Coordinates of C-alpha atoms in Angstrom, one line a residue:
X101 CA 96.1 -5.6 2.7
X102 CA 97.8 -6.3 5.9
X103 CA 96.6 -9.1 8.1
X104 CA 94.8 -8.6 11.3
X105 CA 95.7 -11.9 13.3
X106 CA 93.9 -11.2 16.0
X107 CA 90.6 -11.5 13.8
X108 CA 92.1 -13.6 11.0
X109 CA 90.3 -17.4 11.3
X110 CA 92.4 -20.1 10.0
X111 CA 90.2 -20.3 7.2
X112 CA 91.5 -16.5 6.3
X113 CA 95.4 -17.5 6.7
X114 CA 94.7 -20.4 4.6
X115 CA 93.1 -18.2 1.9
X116 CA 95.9 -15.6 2.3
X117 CA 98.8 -18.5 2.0
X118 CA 96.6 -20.2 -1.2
X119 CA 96.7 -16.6 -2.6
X120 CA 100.5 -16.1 -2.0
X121 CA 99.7 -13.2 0.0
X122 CA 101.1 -15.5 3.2
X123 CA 104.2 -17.9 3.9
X124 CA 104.0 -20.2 6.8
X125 CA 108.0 -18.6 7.2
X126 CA 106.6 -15.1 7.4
X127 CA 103.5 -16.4 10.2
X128 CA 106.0 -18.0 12.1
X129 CA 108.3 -15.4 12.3
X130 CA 105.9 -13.3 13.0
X131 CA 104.6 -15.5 16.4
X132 CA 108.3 -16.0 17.1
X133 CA 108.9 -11.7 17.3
X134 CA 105.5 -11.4 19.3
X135 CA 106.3 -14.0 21.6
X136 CA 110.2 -12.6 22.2
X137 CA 108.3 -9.5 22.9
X138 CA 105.2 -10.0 25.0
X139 CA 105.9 -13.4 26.2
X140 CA 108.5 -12.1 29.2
X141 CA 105.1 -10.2 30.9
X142 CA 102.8 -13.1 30.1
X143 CA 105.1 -16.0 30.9
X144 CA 102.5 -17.9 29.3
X145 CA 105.7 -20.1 26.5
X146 CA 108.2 -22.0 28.2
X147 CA 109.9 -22.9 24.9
X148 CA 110.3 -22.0 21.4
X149 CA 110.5 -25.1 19.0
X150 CA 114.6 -24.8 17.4
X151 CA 112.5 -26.1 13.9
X152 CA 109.7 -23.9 13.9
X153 CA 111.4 -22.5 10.9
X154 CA 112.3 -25.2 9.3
X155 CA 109.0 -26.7 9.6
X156 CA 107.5 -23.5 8.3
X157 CA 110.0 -23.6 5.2
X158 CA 109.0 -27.5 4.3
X159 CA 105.2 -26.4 4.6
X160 CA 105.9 -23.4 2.3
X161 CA 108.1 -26.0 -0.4
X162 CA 105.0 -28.2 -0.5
X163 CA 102.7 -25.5 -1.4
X164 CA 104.9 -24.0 -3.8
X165 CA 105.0 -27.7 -5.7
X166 CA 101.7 -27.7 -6.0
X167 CA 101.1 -30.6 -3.0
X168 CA 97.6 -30.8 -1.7
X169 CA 97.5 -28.4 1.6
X170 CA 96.4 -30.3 4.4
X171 CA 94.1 -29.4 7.2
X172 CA 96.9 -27.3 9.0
X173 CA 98.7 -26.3 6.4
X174 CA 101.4 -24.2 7.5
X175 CA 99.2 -22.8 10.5
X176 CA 101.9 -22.8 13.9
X177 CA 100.3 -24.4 17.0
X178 CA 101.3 -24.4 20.6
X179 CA 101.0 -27.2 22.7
X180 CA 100.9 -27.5 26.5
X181 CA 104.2 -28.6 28.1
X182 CA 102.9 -32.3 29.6
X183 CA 102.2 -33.2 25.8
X184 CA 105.8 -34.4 24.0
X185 CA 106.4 -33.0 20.6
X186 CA 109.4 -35.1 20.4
X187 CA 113.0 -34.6 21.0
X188 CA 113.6 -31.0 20.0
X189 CA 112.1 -30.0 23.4
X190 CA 111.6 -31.6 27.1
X191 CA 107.6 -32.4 28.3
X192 CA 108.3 -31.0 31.8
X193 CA 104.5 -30.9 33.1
X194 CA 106.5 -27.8 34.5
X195 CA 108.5 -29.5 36.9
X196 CA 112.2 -29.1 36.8
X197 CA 112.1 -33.3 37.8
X198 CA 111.7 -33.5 33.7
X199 CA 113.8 -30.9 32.7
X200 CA 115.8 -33.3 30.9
X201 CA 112.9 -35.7 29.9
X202 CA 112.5 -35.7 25.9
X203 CA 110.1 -38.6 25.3
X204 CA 108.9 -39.6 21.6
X205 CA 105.8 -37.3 19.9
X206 CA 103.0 -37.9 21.6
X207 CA 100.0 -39.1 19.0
X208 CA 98.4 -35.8 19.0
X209 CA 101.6 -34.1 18.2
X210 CA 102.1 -36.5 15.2
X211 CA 98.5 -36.2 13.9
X212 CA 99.4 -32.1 14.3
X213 CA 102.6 -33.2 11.8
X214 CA 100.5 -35.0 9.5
X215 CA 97.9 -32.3 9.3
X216 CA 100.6 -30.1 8.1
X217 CA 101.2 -27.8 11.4
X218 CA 104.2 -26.0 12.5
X219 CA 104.7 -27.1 16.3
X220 CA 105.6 -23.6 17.3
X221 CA 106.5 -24.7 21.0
X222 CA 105.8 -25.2 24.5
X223 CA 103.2 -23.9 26.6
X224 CA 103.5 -23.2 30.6
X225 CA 100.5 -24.7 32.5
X226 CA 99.7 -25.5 36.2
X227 CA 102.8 -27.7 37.4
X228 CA 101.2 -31.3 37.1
X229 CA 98.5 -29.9 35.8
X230 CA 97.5 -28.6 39.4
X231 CA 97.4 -31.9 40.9
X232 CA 100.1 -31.4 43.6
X233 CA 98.5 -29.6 46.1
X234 CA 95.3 -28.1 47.2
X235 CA 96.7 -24.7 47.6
X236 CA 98.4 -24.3 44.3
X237 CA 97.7 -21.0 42.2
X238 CA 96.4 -21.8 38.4
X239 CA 99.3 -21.0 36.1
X240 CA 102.1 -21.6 38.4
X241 CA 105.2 -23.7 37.3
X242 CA 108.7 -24.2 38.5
X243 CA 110.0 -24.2 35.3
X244 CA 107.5 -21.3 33.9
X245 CA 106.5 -19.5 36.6
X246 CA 103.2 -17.6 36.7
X247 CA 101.4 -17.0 33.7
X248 CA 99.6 -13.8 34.0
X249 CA 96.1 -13.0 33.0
X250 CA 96.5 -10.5 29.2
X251 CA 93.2 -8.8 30.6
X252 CA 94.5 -8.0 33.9
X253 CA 98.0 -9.1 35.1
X254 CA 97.4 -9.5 38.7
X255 CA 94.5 -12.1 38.4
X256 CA 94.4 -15.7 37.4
X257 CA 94.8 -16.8 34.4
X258 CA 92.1 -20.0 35.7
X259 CA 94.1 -24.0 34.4
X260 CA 95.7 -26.0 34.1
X261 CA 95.9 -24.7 30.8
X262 CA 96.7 -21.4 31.3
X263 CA 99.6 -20.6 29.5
X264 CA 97.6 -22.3 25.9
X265 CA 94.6 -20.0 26.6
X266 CA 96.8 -16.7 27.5
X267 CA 99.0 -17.0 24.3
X268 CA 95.7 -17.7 22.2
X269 CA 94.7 -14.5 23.7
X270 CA 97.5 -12.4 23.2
X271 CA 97.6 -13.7 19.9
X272 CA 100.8 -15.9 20.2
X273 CA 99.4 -18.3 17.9
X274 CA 96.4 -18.7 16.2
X275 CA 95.4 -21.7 17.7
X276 CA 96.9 -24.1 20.8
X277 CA 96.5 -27.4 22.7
X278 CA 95.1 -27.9 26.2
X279 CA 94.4 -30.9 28.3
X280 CA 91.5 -31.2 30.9
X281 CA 90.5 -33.6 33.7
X282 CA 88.4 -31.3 35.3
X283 CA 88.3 -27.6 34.3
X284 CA 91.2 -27.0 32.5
X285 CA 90.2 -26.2 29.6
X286 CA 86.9 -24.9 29.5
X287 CA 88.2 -22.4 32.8
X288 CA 91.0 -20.8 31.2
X289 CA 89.6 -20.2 28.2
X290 CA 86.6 -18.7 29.3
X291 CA 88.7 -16.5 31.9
X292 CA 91.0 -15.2 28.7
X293 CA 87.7 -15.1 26.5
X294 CA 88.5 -17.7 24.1
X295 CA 87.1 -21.2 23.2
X296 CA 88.1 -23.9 24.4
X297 CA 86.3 -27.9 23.7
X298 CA 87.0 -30.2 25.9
X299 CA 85.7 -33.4 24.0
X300 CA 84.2 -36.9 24.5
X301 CA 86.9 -39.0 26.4
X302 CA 88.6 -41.0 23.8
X303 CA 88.0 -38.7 20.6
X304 CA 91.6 -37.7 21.0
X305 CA 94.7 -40.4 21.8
X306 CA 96.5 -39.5 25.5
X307 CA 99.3 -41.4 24.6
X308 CA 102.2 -39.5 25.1
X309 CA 100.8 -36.7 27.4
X310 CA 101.2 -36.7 31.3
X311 CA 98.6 -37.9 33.3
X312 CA 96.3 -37.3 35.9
X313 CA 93.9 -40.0 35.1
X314 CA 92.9 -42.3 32.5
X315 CA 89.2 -41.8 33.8
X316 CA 88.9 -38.3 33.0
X317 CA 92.0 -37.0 30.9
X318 CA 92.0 -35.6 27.5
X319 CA 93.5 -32.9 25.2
X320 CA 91.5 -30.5 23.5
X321 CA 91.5 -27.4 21.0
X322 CA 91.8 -24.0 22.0
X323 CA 91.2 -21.0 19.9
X324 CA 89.9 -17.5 18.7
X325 CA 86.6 -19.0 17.3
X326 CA 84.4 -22.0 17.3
X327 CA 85.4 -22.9 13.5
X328 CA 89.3 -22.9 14.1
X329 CA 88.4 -25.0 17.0
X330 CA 86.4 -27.9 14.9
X331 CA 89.5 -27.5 12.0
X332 CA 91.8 -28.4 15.0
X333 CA 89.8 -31.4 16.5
X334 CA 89.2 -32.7 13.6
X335 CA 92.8 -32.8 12.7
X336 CA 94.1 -34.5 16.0
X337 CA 91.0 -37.0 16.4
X338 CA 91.3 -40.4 15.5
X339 CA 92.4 -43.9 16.7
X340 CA 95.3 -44.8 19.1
X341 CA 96.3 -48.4 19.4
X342 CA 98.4 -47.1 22.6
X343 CA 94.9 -45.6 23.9
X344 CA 92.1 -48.1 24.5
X345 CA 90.0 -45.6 25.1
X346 CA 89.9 -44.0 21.1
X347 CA 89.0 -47.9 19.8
X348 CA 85.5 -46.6 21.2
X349 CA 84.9 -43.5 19.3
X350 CA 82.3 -43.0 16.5
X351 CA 83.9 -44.5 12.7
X352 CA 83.0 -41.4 11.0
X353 CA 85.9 -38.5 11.3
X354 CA 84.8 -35.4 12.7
X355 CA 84.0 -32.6 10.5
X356 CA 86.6 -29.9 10.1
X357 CA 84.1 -27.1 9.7
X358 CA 81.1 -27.1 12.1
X359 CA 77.5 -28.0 9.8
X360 CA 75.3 -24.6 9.8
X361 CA 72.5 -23.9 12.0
X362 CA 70.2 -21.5 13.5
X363 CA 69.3 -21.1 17.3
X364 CA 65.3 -21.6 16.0
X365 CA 63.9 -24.3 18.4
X366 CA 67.0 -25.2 19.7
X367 CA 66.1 -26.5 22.8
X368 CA 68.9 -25.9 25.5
X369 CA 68.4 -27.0 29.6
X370 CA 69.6 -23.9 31.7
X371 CA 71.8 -25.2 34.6
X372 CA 72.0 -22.7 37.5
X373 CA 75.2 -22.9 38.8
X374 CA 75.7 -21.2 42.3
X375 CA 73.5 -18.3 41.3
X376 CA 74.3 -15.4 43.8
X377 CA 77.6 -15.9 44.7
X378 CA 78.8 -13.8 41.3
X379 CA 76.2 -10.9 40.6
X380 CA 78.2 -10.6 37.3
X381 CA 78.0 -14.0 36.2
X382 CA 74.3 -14.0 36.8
X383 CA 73.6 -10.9 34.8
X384 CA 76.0 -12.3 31.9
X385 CA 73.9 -15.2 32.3
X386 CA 70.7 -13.9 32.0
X387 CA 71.8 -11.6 29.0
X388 CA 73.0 -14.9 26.7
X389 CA 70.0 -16.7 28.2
X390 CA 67.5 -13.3 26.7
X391 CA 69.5 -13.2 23.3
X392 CA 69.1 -17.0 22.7
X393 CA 65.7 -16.7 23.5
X394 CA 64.9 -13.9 20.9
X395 CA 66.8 -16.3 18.9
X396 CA 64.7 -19.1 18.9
X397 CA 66.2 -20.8 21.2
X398 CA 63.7 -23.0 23.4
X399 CA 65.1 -23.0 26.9
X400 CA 63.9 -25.2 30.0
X401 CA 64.7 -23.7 33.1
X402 CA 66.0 -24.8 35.2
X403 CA 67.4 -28.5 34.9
X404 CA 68.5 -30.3 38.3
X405 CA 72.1 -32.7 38.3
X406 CA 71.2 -34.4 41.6
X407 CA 73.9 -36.4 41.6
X408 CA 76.4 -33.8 41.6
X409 CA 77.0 -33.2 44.6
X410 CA 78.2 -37.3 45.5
X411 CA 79.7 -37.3 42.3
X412 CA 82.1 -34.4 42.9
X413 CA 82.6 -35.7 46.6
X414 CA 83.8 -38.9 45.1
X415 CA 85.6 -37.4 42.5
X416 CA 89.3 -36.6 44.0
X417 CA 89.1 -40.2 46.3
X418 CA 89.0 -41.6 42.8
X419 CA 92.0 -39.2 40.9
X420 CA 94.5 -39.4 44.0
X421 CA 94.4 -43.7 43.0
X422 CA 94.4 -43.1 39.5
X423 CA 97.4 -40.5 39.8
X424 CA 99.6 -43.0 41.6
X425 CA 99.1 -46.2 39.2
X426 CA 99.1 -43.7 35.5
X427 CA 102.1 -41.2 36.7
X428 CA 104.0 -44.1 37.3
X429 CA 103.5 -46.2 34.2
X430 CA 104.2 -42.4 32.8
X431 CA 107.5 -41.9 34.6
X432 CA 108.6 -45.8 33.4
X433 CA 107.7 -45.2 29.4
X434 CA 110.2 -45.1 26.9
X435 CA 112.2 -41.8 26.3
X436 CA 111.0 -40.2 29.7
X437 CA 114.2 -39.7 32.1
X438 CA 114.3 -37.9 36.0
X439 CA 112.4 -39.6 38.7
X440 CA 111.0 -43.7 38.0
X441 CA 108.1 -43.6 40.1
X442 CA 105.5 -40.9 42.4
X443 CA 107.4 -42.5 45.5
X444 CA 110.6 -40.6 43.5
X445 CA 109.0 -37.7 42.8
X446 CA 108.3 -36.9 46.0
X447 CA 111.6 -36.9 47.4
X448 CA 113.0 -35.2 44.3
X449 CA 110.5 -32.6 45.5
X450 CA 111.4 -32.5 49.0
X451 CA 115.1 -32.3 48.6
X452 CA 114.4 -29.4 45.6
X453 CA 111.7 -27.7 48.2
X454 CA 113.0 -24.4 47.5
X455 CA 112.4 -24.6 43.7
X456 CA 109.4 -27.0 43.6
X457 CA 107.6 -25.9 46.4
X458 CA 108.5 -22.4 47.6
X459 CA 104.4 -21.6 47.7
X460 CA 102.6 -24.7 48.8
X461 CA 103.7 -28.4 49.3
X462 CA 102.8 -32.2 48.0
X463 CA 99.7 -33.4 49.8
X464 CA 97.8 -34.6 47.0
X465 CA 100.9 -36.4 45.8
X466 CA 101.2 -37.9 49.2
X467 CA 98.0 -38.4 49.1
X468 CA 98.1 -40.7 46.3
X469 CA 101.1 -42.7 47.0
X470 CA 99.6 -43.7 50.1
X471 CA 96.9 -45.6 48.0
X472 CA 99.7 -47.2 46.1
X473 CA 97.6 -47.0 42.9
X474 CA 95.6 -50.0 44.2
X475 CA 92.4 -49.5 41.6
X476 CA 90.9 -52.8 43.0
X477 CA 90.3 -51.7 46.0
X478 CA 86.6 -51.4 47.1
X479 CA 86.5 -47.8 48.5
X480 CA 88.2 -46.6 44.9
X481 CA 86.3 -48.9 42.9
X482 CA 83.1 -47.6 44.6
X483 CA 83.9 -43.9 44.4
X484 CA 84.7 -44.0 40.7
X485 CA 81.6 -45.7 40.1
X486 CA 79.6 -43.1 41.9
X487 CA 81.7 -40.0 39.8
X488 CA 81.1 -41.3 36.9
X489 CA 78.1 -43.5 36.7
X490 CA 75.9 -40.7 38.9
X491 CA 77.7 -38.0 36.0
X492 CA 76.4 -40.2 33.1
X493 CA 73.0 -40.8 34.7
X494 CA 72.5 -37.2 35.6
X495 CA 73.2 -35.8 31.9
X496 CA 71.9 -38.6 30.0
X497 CA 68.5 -37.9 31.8
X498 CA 68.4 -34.2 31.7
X499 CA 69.6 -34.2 28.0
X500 CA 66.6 -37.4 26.9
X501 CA 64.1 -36.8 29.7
X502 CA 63.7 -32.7 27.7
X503 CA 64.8 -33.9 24.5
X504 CA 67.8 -31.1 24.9
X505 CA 70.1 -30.4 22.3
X506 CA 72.6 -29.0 25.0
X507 CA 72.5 -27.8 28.6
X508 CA 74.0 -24.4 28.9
X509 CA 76.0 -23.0 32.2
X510 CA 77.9 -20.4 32.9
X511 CA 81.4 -21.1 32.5
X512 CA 83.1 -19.0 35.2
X513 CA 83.2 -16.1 37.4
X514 CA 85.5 -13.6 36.8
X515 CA 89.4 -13.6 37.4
X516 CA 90.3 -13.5 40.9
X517 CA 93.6 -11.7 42.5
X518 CA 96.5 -14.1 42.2
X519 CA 97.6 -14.5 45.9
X520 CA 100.4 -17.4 45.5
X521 CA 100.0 -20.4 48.5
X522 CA 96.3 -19.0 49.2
X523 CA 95.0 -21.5 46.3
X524 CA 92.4 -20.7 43.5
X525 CA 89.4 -18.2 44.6
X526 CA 86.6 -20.4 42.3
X527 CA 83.3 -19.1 43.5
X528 CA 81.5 -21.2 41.0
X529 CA 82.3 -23.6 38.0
X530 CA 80.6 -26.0 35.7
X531 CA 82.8 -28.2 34.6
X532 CA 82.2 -31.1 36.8
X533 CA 79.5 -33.6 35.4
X534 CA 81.1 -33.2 31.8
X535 CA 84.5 -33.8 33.3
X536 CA 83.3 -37.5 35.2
X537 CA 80.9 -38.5 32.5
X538 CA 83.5 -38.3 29.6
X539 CA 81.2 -36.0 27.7
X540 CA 82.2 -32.9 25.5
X541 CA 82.1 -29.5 26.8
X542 CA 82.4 -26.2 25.1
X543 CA 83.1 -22.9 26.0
X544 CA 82.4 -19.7 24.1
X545 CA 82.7 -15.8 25.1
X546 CA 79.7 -14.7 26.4
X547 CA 80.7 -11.2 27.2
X548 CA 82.5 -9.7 30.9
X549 CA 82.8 -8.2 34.2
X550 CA 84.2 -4.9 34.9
X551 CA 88.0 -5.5 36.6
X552 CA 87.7 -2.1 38.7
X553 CA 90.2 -0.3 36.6
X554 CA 88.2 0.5 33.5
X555 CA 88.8 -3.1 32.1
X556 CA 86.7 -6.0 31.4
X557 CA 87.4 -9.7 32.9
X558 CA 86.1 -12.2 30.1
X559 CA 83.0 -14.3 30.7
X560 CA 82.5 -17.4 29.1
X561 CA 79.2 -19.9 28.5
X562 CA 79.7 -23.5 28.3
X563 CA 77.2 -26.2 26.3
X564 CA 77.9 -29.8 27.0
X565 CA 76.5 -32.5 25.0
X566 CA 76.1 -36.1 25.1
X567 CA 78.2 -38.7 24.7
X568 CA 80.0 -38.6 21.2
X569 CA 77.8 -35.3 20.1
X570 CA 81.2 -33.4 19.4
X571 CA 80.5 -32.6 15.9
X572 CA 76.7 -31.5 16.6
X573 CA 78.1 -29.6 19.8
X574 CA 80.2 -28.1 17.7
X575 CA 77.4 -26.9 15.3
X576 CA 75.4 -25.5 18.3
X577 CA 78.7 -23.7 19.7
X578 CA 78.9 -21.8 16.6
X579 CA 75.4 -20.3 16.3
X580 CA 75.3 -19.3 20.0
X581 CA 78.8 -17.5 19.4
X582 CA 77.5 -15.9 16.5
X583 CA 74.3 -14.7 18.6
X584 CA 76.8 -13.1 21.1
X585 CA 79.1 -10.0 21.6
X586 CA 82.2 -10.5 19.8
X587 CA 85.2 -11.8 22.7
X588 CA 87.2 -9.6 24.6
X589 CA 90.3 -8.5 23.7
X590 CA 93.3 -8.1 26.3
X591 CA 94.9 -4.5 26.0
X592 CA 97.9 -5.7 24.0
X593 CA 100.1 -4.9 21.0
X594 CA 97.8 -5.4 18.1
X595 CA 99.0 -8.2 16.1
X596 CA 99.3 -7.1 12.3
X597 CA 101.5 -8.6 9.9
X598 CA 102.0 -6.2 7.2
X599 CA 100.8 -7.2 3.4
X600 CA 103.8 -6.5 2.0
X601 CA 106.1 -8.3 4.6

């Protein structure tokens, strides 16, 4: 029976490779063809991993001898390109100041290893993960260009991790790796009509990936379904000497398949999110809110954050310091070669203007090196407290004071025209409080829009949860996608392998 991988869970490629219906060599070579042949439109890989195959071939020798199969057995992954997979390819944060900078594997890149995955390749993504200027398009790179949108070429593909979400989409690979310090995970994968988790800070090491900030920054899963999203958590979780912040997390590994549940008094706290400024993100809305409801599901309606608007105001006062003391100690590491320091980047940028910054310029960079990364001074240490602690305060009281399993929030509005050097169009965005706080956030498809030309923009719902609730986040993700419409599909190729190869 040929293989659907657009609607093939990981679970079902590990079946089919258990059954010797599957070789990881015949799924990889498979990704490598669809990527050679959609990838030049979508603009969403940078890189193809020179090993893939080899790595496929060792995976396939170890299943052949009867080895145990791990978590990932086999199964290729992408990962973003400001996350090193080791020497075979440059971490670039899509800047051609790293072109040459092969650092050692990151600790979510080895844990991928270990967990039996082929590192298919490289990612394209927001250059510095859209931290360079206030007018920067999501999915724009100088060494990737601009990812496009599967669903609709001409509009955003949302990011920082834009080029992970569209080639989960467009089925490029199963599965891939995003990072998020605000949004970019949970956006583009809603926008491409995907999941994506962003999870508690400190679940997953940093080492090894490009900052933004140490406060707020960590990689995630992004996939086709809630389940291959636990499988991939679960296999790049775990402690970090080189992070401080994993030593923190929960003893107990997270579960690789999400525990079963119904939506029967599942008590979720409705946060309106600019209602009115997306008619079509209301009435997606309100349609998930009615189907949980016939569900089971217990909603209270509305909750209030009331700190979110001085937590958000404090917010980038707090990441422009952060930027300038972690991107240096980045840009000093072992392995990483171009510029030494921000102060370095910044000329590298202005003397390479016409590659680096044909669209917009560096005022957030500037921005931050004017602070000088000085974390002890009063107006920084004041507006991270206020992000963070007002975040933390918020949620923990709406999730305790209602006894909430969840609150839920519309993820997005739909994809906006790509106008390059006007900046992102967001009309509205949930992200935030999750985002300062440290807490997980998920994202599921929760139907679409209608683009204007008989397609349909993807929609997404996002469910964040307290502190260290990843795993029963992850449960509740799982029955509110199965309550849903079944995700959008871009108008691509379909992706079928055939049975008999």
């Amino acid at each position: 029976m040929d293989l659907d991988l657009d609607r093939t869970d990981l679970a079902g490629l590990e079946a089919a490779m258990a059954a010797g219906r599957l070789t990881s060599a015949r799924l990889t070579s498979f990704y490598i063809d669809r990527i050679a042949e959609l990838d030049p439109q979508l603009r969403a890989v940078v890189a193809v991993d020179p090993t893939a195959a080899a790595q496929a071939a060792e995976s396939d020798r170890r299943r052949a001898a009867g080895e145990p199969p791990r978590l990932l057995e086999g199964i290729p992954v992408l990962v973003k390109d400001n996350t090193s997979t080791g020497p075979q390819l440059p971490t670039t944060a899509g800047s051609t100041a790293l072109a040459g900078s092969r650092p050692p594997a990151a600790a979510i890149a080895t844990r991928l290893r270990e967990a039996g995955a082929v590192l298919l390749g490289k990612t394209n993504l927001s250059e510095w993960s859209n931290f360079r200027s206030g007018r920067s398009s999501s999915g724009w790179s100088a060494v990737g260009g601009l990812t496009r949108n599967p669903h609709s070429p001409g509009r955003t593909a949302c990011g920082s991790s834009a080029g992970s979400a569209v080639a989960v989409a467009a089925a490029l690979a199963p599965v891939a790796i995003g990072t998020e310090t605000d949004g970019s995970i949970v956006c583009p994968a809603a926008t491409n009509g995907i999941v994506g988790m962003k999870p508690t800070l400190g679940t997953v090491s940093r080492s090894g990936i490009v900052p933004i900030s140490a406060e707020q920054d960590t990689a995630g899963p992004m996939a086709r379904s809630v389940a291959d999203a636990a499988r991939v958590l679960a296999a790049i979780a775990g402690p970090d000497p080189a992070d401080p912040a994993t030593a923190q997390a929960p003893a107990p590994p997270l579960p690789a398949t999400p525990a079963a549940r119904d939506l029967d008094g599942v008590r979720l706290g409705v946060l309106r999110v600019a209602e009115g400024a997306s008619p079509e993100t209301d009435a997606a809305f309100a349609a998930t809110l009615r189907t949980l409801r016939d569900r089971g599901a217990v909603l209270v309606d509305p909750v209030e954050l009331p700190g979110s608007a001085d937590a958000a105001g404090a917010e980038l006062t707090a990441l422009v310091t952060e930027f300038a003391r972690d991107i240096d100690a980045y840009l000093r590491s072992p392995g990483v070669t171009g510029p030494a320091s921000l102060a370095e980047l910044v000329e590298y940028n202005r003397r390479h203007a016409d590659v680096e910054m044909p669209h917009w310029g560096q005022e957030l960079f500037e921005a931050a090196l004017a602070t000088g990364g000085d974390t002890g001074r009063a107006d920084y240490r004041a507006a991270r407290d206020t992000a963070t602690t007002l975040s933390r305060r918020d949620l923990d009281a709406a999730l305790a004071g209602h006894r909430l399993d969840a609150v839920i929030a519309p993820t997005n509005s739909p994809a906006w025209p790509v106008e390059l050097g006007a900046g992102d169009d967001f009309v509205l965005g949930s992200s935030g409080a999750a985002a300062m706080a440290g807490y997980p956030n998920i994202t599921v498809p929760a139907g679409g829009a209608p683009d204007g030309d008989g397609g349909t923009l993807p929609l997404g719902v996002s469910l964040i949860g307290p502190r260290w609730g990843d795993a029963e986040l992850l449960a509740l993700a799982a029955a509110v996608e199965a309550a849903l419409p079944e995700r959008v599909r871009p108008p691509l190729p379909a992706a079928v392998l055939p049975a008999d190869g």
